[in-house]
Coordinates of C-alpha atoms and ligand atoms in Angstrom, one line a residue:
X95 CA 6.9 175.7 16.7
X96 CA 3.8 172.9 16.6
X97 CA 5.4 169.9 18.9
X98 CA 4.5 167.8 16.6
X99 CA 6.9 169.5 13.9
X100 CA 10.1 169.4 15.7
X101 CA 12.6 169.5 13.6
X102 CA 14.8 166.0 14.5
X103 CA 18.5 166.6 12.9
X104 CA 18.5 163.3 10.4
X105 CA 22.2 161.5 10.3
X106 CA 23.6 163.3 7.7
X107 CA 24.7 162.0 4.2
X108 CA 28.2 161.9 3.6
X109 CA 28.7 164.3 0.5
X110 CA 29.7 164.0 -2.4
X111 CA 27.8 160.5 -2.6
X112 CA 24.4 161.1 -3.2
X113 CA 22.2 163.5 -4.8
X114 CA 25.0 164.9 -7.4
X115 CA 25.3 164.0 -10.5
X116 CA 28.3 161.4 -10.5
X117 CA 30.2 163.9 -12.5
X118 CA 30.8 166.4 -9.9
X119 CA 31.4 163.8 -7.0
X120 CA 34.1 164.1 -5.3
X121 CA 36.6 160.7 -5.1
X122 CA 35.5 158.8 -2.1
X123 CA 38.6 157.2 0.0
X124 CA 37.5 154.2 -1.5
X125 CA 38.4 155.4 -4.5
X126 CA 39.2 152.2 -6.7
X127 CA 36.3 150.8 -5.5
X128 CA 34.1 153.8 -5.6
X129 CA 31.5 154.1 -8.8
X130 CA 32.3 157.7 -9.2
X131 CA 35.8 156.4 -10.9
X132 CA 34.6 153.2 -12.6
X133 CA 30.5 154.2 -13.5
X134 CA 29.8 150.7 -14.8
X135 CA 28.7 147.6 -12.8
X136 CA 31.1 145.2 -12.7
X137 CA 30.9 142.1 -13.3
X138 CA 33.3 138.8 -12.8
X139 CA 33.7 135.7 -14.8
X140 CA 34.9 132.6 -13.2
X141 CA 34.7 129.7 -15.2
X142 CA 30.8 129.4 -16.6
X143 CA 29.8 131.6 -13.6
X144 CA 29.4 135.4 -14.2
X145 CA 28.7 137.4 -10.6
X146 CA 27.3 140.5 -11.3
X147 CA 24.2 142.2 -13.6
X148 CA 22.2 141.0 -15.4
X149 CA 23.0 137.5 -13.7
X150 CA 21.6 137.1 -10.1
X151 CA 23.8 134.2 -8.9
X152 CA 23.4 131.4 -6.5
X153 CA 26.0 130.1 -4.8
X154 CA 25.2 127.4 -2.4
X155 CA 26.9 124.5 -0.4
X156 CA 27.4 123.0 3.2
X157 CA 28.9 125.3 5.8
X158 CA 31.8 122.4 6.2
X159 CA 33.2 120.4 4.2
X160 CA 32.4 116.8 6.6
X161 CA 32.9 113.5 4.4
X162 CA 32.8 112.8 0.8
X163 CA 29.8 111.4 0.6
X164 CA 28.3 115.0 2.4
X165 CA 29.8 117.0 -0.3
X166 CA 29.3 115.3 -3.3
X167 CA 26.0 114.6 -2.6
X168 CA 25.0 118.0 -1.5
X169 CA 26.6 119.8 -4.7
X170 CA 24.5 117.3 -6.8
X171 CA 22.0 118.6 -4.9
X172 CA 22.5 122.0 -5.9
X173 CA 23.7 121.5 -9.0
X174 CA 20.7 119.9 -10.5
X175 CA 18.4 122.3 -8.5
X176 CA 19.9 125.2 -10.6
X177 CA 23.1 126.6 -8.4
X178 CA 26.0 128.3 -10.4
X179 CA 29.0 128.2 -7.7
X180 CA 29.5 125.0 -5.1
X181 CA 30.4 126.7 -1.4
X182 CA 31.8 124.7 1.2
X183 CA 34.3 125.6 4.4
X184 CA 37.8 123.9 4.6
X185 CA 38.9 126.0 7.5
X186 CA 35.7 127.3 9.6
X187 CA 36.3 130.4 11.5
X188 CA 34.7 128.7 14.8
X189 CA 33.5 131.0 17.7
X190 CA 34.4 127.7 20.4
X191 CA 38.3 125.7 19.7
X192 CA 36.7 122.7 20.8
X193 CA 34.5 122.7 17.5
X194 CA 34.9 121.1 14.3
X195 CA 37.4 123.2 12.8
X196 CA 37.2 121.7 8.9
X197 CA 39.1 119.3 6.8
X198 CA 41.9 121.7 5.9
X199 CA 43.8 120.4 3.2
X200 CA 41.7 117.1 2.4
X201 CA 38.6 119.5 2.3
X202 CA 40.2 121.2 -0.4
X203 CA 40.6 117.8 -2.2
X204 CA 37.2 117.2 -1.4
X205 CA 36.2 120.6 -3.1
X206 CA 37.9 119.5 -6.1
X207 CA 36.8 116.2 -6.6
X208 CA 32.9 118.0 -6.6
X209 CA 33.7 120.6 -9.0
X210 CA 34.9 117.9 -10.9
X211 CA 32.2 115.8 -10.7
X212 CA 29.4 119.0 -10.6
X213 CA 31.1 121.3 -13.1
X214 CA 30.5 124.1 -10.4
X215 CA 33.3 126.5 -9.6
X216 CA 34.0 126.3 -5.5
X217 CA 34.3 128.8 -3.2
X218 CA 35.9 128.2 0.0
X219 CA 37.2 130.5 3.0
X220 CA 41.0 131.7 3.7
X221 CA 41.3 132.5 7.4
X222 CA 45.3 133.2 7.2
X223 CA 47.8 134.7 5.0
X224 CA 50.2 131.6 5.1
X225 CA 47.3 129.7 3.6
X226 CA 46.6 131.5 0.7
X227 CA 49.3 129.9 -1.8
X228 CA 47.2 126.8 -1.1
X229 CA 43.7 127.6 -0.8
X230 CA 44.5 129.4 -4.0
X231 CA 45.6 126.5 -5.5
X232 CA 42.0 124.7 -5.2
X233 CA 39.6 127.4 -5.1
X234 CA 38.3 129.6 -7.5
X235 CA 37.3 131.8 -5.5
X236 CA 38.6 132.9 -2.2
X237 CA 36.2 133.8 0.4
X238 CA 36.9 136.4 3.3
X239 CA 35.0 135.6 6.6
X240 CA 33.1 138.2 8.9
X241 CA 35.8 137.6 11.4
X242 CA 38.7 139.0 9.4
X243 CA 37.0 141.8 7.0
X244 CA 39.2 144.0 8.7
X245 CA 42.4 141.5 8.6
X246 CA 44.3 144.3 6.6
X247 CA 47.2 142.4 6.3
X248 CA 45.2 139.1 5.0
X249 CA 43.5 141.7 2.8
X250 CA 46.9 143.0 1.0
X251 CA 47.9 139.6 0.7
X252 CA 45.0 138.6 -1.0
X253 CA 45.6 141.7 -3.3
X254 CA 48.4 139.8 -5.0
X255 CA 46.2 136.7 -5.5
X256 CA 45.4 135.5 -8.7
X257 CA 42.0 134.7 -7.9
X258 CA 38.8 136.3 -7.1
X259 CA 37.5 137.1 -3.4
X260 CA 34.5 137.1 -1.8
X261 CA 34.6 139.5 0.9
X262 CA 31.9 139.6 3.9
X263 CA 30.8 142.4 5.4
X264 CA 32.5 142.4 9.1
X265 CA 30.3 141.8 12.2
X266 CA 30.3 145.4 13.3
X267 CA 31.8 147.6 10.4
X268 CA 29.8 150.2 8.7
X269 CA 29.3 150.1 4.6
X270 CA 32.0 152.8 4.2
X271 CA 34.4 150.9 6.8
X272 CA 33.4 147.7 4.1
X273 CA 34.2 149.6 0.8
X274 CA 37.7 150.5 2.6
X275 CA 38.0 146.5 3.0
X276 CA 37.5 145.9 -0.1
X277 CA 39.9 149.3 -1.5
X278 CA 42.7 147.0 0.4
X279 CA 42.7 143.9 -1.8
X280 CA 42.0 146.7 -4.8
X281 CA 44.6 148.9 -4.2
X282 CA 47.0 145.8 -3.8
X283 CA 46.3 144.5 -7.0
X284 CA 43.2 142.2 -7.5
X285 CA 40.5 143.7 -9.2
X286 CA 37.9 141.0 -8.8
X287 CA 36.1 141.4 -6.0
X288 CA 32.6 140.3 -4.8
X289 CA 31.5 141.9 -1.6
X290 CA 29.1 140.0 0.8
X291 CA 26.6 141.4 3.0
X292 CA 26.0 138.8 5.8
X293 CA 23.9 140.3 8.6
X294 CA 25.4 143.0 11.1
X295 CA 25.3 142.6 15.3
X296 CA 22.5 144.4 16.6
X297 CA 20.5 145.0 19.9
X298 CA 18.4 142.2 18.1
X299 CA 18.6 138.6 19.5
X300 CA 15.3 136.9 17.6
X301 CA 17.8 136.1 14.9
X302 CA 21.6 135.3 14.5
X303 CA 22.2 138.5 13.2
X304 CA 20.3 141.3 11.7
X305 CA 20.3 141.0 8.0
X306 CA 20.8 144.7 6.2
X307 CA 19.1 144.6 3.1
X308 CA 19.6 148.7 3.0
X309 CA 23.5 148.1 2.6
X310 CA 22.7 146.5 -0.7
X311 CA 21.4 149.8 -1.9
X312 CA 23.9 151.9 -0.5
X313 CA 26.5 149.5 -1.6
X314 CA 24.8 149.1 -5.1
X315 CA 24.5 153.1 -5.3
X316 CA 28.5 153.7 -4.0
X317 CA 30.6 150.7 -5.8
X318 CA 30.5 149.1 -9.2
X319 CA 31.9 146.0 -7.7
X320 CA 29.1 143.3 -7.5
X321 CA 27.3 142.9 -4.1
X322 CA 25.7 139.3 -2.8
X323 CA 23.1 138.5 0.2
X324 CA 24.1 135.9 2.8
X325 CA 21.1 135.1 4.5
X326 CA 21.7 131.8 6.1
X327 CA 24.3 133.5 8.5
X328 CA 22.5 137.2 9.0
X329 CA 19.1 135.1 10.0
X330 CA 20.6 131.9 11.6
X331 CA 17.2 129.4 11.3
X332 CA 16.3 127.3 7.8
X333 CA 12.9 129.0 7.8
X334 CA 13.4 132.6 7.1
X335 CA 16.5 131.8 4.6
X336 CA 14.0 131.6 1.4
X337 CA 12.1 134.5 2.0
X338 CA 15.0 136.7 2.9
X339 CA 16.9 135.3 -0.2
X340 CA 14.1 136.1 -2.4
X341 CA 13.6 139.5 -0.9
X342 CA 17.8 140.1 -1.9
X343 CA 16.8 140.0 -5.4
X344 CA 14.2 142.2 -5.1
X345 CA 16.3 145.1 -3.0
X346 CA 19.1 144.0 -6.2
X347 CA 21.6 142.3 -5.4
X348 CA 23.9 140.4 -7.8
X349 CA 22.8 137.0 -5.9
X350 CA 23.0 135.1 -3.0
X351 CA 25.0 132.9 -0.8
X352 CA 23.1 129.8 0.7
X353 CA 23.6 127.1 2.8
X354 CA 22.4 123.7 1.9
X355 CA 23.0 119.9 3.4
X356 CA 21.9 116.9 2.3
X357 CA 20.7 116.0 5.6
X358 CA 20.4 119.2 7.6
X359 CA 19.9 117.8 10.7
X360 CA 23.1 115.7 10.7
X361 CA 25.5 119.1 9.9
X362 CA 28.4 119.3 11.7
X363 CA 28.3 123.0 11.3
X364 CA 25.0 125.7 10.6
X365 CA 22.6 122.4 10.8
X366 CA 20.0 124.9 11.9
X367 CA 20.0 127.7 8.9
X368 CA 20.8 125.3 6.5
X369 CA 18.1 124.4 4.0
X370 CA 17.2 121.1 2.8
X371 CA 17.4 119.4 -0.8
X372 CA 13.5 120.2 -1.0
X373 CA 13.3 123.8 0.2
X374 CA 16.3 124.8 -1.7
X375 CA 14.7 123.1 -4.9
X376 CA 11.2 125.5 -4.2
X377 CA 14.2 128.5 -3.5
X378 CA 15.6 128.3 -7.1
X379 CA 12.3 127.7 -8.7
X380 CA 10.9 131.0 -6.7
X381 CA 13.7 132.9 -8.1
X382 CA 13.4 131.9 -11.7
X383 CA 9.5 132.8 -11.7
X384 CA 10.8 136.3 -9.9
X385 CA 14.0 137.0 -11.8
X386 CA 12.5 138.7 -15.1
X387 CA 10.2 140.7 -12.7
X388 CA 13.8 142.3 -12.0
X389 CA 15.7 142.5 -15.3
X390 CA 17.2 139.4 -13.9
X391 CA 18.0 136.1 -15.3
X392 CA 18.7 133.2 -12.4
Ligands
PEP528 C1 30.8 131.0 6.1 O1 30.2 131.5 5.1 O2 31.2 129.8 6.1 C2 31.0 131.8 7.3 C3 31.7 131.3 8.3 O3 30.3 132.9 7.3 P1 30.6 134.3 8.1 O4 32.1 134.6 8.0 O5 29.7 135.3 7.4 O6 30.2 134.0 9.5
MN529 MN1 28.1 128.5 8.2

């Protein structure tokens, strides 16, 4: 044989995903998740927000909540730019226990006092299953951080919530590993879930983490349930956030997930990735001139 035609054995495909007609799939362990049960996209209402085709939604906020004055300006901020959903962290998931760890329950109140005031539904993380009754109580959505994707117990708990969650993609867990994530909350009864890819840990140190825009297709190809982009955290600096948001609509995603601060350099939390009023205002008008190019309205 010609060198130069070695054959190279290729990772193989896992069957009965790809290349067969849907039809004569067989049921992934995933299955609730899995599109081979449930063909359509779906797609999740909460409040005037709809996450999933043909919306591409933004959802953008501070890292942390910090102050009032932080929040509300920053979700005006957003708000007028064009954002559907207002994030913000109550409890942060921080690598150091000498950080700020959030406002905890006066975050929340700060949460509701700018969805109030914005008319945006929030979204805010739960980092532990004896919070949940009252994170739930505030938030519309409930976010699952990187740290605990694979929390199966916070995971069934969450299954009995009444409210929708927003599950990222774990620092080191494969997209199979992530649909079984998400087949925990499923199986235990919540339906609605939004699942987050957020940049996996590679080899690669130029950047926080390594953004995996070719989950989004596998995802999009494996599971009806809508899939979002994170770039703030997979890239880690303000710069490359717009072009890698903009490049998650065109890969297809159901949206994105940004950070934003009204004074970036004063953050208490993800200063550095966080984009300013001006550059997210020149984000959302990107994506509107983009989104029909996609069968997409922003
Ligand atoms: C966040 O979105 O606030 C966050 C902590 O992200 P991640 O869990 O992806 O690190
Ligand atoms: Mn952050």
């Amino acid at each position: 044989m010609n060198a130069n035609c070695a054959v190279i054995s290729e990772p193989q495909t896992p069957p009965g995903i790809v290349g067969l007609p849907i039809d004569r799939q067989e049921l992934p362990p995933y299955r609730l998740a899995s599109r081979v049960a449930h063909q359509d996209s779906t797609a999740i209402r909460v409040r005037e927000a709809l996450i999933g085709d043909p919306k591409f939604v933004v959802i953008a906020g501070p890292c942390s909540v910090e102050d009032e004055h932080q929040l509300l300006s920053t979700a005006g901020i957003v708000k007028d730019s064009g954002a559907n959903i207002l994030r913000g962290g109550a409890f942060k998931p921080r690598s150091s226990p000498y950080s700020f760890q959030g406002l905890e329950e006066e975050g929340l109140r700060l949460l509701d006092k700018a969805r109030k005031v914005s008319g945006l539904p929030i979204v805010t993380e739960v980092m532990d299953s004896s919070d949940i009754p009252l994170v739930e109580s505030y938030a519309d959505i409930l976010q699952v951080g990187t740290r605990n994707s694979q929390n199966f117990s916070l995971l069934k708990n969450l299954g009995k919530a009444r409210k929708p969650v927003l599950l990222k993609r774990g620092l080191m867990t494969t997209v199979d590993e992530f649909l079984m994530s998400a087949e925990y909350i499923l199986a235990s009864g919540n339906s609605e879930v939004i699942l987050c890819e957020r940049g996996i840990r590679t080899f690669e140190t130029s950047t926080r983490n390594t953004l995996d825009l070719s989950a989004v297709l596998v995802l999009k190809e494996r599971t009806h349930l809508p899939v979002i982009v994170d770039p703030s955290h997979a890239v880690g600096i303000s710069r490359y956030v717009s072009p890698l948001a903009k490049a998650a609509l065109a890969v297809g995603a159901d949206g994105i997930m940004v950070e934003v601060h009204c004074d970036p350099e004063k953050a208490l939390c993800d200063g550095d990735q966080s984009l300013g009023p001006e550059d997210f205002r020149h984000l959302m008008n990107d994506l509107r001139i983009m989104a029909p190019l996609f069968n997409r309205e922003v």
